[in-house]
Short mmCIF file of C-alpha atoms in Angstrom, two decimals:
data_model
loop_
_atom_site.label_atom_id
_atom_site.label_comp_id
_atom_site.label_asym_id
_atom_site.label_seq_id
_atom_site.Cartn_x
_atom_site.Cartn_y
_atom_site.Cartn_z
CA UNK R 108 -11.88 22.83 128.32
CA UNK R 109 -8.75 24.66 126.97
CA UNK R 110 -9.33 27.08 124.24
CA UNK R 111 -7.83 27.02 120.93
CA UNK R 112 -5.73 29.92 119.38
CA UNK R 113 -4.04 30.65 115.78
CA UNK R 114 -0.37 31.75 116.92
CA UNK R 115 1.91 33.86 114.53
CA UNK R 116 5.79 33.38 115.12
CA UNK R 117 8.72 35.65 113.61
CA UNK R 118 11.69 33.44 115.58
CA UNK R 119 12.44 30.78 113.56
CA UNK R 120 15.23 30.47 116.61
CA UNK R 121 12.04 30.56 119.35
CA UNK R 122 10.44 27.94 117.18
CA UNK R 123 12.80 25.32 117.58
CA UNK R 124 12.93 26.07 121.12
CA UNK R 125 9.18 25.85 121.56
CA UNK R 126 9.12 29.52 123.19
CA UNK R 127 7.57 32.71 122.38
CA UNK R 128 9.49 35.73 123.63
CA UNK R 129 8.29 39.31 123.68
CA UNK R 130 8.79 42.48 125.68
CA UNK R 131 5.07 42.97 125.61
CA UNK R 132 2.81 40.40 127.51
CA UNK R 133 0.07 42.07 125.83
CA UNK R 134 0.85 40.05 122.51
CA UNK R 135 -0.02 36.59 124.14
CA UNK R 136 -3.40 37.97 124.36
CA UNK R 137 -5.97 36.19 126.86
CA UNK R 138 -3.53 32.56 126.15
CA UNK R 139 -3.11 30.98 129.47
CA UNK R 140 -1.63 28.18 130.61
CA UNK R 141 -3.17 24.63 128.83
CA UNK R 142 -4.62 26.43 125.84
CA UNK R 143 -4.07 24.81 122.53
CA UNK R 144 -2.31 26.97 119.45
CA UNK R 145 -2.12 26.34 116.15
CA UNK R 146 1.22 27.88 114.72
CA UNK R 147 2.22 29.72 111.96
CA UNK R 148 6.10 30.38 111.16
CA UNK R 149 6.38 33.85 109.38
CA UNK R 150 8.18 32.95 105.93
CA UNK R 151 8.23 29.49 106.36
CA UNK R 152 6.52 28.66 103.31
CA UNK R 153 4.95 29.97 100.31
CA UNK R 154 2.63 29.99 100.20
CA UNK R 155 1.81 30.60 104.43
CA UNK R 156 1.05 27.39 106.00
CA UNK R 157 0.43 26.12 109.44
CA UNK R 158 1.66 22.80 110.40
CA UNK R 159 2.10 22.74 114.40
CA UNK R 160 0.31 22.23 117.21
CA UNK R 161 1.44 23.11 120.83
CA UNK R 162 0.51 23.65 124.14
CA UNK R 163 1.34 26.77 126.70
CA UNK R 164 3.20 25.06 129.49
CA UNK R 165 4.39 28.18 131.19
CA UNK R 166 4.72 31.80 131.07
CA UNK R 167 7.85 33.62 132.73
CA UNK R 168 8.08 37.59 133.44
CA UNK R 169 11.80 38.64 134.14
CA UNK R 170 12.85 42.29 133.15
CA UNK R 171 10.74 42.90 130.90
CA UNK R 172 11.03 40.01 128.64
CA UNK R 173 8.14 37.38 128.48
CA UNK R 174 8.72 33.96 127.58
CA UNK R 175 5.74 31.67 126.66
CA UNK R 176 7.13 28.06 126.58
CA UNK R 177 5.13 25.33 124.84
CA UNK R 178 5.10 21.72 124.71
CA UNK R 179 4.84 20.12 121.25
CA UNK R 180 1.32 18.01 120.63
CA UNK R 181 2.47 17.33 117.21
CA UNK R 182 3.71 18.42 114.05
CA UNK R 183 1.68 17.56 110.64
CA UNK R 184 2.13 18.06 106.98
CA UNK R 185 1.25 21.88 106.58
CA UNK R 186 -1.95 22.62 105.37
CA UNK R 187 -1.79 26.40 103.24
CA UNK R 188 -3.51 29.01 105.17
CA UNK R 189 -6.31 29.69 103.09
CA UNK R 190 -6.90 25.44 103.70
CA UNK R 191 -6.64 25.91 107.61
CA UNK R 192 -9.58 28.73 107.70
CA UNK R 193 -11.70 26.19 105.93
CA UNK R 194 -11.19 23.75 108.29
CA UNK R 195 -14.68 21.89 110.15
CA UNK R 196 -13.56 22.33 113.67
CA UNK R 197 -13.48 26.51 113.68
CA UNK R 198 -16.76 28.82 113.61
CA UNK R 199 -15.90 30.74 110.53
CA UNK R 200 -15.77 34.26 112.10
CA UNK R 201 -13.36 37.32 111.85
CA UNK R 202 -10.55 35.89 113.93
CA UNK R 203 -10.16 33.14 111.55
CA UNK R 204 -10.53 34.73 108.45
CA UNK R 205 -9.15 37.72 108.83
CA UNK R 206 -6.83 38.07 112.25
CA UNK R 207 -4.75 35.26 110.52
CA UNK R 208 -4.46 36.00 107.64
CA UNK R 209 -3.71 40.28 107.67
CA UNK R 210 -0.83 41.80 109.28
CA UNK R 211 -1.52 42.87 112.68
CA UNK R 212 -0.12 44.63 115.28
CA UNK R 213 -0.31 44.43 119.23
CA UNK R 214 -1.48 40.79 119.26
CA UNK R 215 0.04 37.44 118.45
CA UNK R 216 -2.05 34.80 119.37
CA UNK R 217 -6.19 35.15 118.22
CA UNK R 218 -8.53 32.80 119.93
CA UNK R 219 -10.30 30.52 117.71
CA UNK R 220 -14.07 29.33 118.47
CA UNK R 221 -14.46 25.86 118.12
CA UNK R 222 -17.56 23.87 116.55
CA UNK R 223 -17.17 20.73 118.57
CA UNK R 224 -15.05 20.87 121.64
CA UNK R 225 -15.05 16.92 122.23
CA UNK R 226 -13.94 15.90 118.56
CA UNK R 227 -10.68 18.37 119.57
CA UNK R 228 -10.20 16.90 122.71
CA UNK R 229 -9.98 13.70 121.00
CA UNK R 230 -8.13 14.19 118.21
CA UNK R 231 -5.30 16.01 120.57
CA UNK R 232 -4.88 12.74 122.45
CA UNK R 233 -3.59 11.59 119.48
CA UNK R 234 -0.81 13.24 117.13
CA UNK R 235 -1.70 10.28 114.69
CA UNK R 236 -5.50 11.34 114.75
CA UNK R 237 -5.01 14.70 114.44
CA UNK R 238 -2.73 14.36 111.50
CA UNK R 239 -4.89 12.10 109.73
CA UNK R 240 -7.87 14.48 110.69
CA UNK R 241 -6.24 17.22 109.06
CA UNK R 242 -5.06 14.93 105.92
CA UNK R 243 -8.74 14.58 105.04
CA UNK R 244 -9.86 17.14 102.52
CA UNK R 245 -13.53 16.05 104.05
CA UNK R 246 -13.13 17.85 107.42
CA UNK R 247 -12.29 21.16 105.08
CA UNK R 248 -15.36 23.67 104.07
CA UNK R 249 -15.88 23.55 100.39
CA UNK R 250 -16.28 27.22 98.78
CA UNK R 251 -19.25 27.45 95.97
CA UNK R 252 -21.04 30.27 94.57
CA UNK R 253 -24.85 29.87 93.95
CA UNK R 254 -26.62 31.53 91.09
CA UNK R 255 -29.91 32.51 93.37
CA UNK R 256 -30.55 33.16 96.42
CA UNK R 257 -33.43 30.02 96.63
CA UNK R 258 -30.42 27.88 95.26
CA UNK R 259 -28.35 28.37 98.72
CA UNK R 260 -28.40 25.28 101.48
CA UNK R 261 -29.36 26.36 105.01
CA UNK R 262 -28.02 23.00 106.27
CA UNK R 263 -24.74 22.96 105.27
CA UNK R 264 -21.63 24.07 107.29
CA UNK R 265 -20.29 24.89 103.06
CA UNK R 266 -19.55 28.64 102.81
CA UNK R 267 -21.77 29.86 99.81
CA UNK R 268 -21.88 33.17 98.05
#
């Protein structure tokens, strides 16, 4: 199975041409070829959303310039940043929460654990799935706070504080 990453893009330029470009092939990280990111356009929106999906098709080395091109799986409506970390398909860990959401340096594309590797491969074989999947405020985390510890659900996949 392909893994999933949360990519951050500066280009608006390299955006519309489905490309990442950067002098450093560190930056891509451990994304190969077939693995799945979910993109973020620096200054896009306020406030930051994602709303892309894509695909590493290729990567090209030629002096000293990288170029990761992507196909497009789909583009949806964009869902605010803070939304996307509380989505159900991630494991809530410190890539997701904090890797996408802090400035960071060296690295542009953090891999992202997924809960249930089928349910993605399905809902990429459809654009329409996926963006009614991510239309659904079920399929997001709800955030509560519990008064005592005794009142906190060990079943749920809720984050509770």
């Amino acid at each position: 199975m392909a893994r999933v990453f949360f990519g951050k893009m500066n280009s608006q330029a390299d955006t519309k041409k489905l490309v990442y470009t950067t002098p450093n092939r560190g930056l891509l990280g451990e994304l190969q070829i077939g693995d799945y990111a979910f993109i973020k356009l620096q200054n896009e929106t306020k406030p930051a959303s994602v709303k892309r999906l894509w695909k590493l098709n290729s990567i090209q080395g030629n002096d000293g310039e990288f170029v990761a091109s992507f196909d497009e799986i789909c583009q949806f409506d964009p869902v605010p940043l803070l939304k996307f970390e509380a989505l159900d398909l991630f494991v809530l860990d410190m890539n997701l929460l904090n890797k996408c959401n802090k400035q960071t340096k060296g690295l542009s594309f953090y891999n992202l654990s997924l809960i249930n590797e089928k349910k993605f491969k399905e809902l990429t074989s459809s654009s329409e799935e996926l963006c009614k999947y991510l239309a659904d405020e079920n399929h997001y985390r709800k955030f509560t706070k519990a008064e005592r510890k005794k009142d906190v659900a060990s079943k749920t996949i809720d984050v509770q504080f």
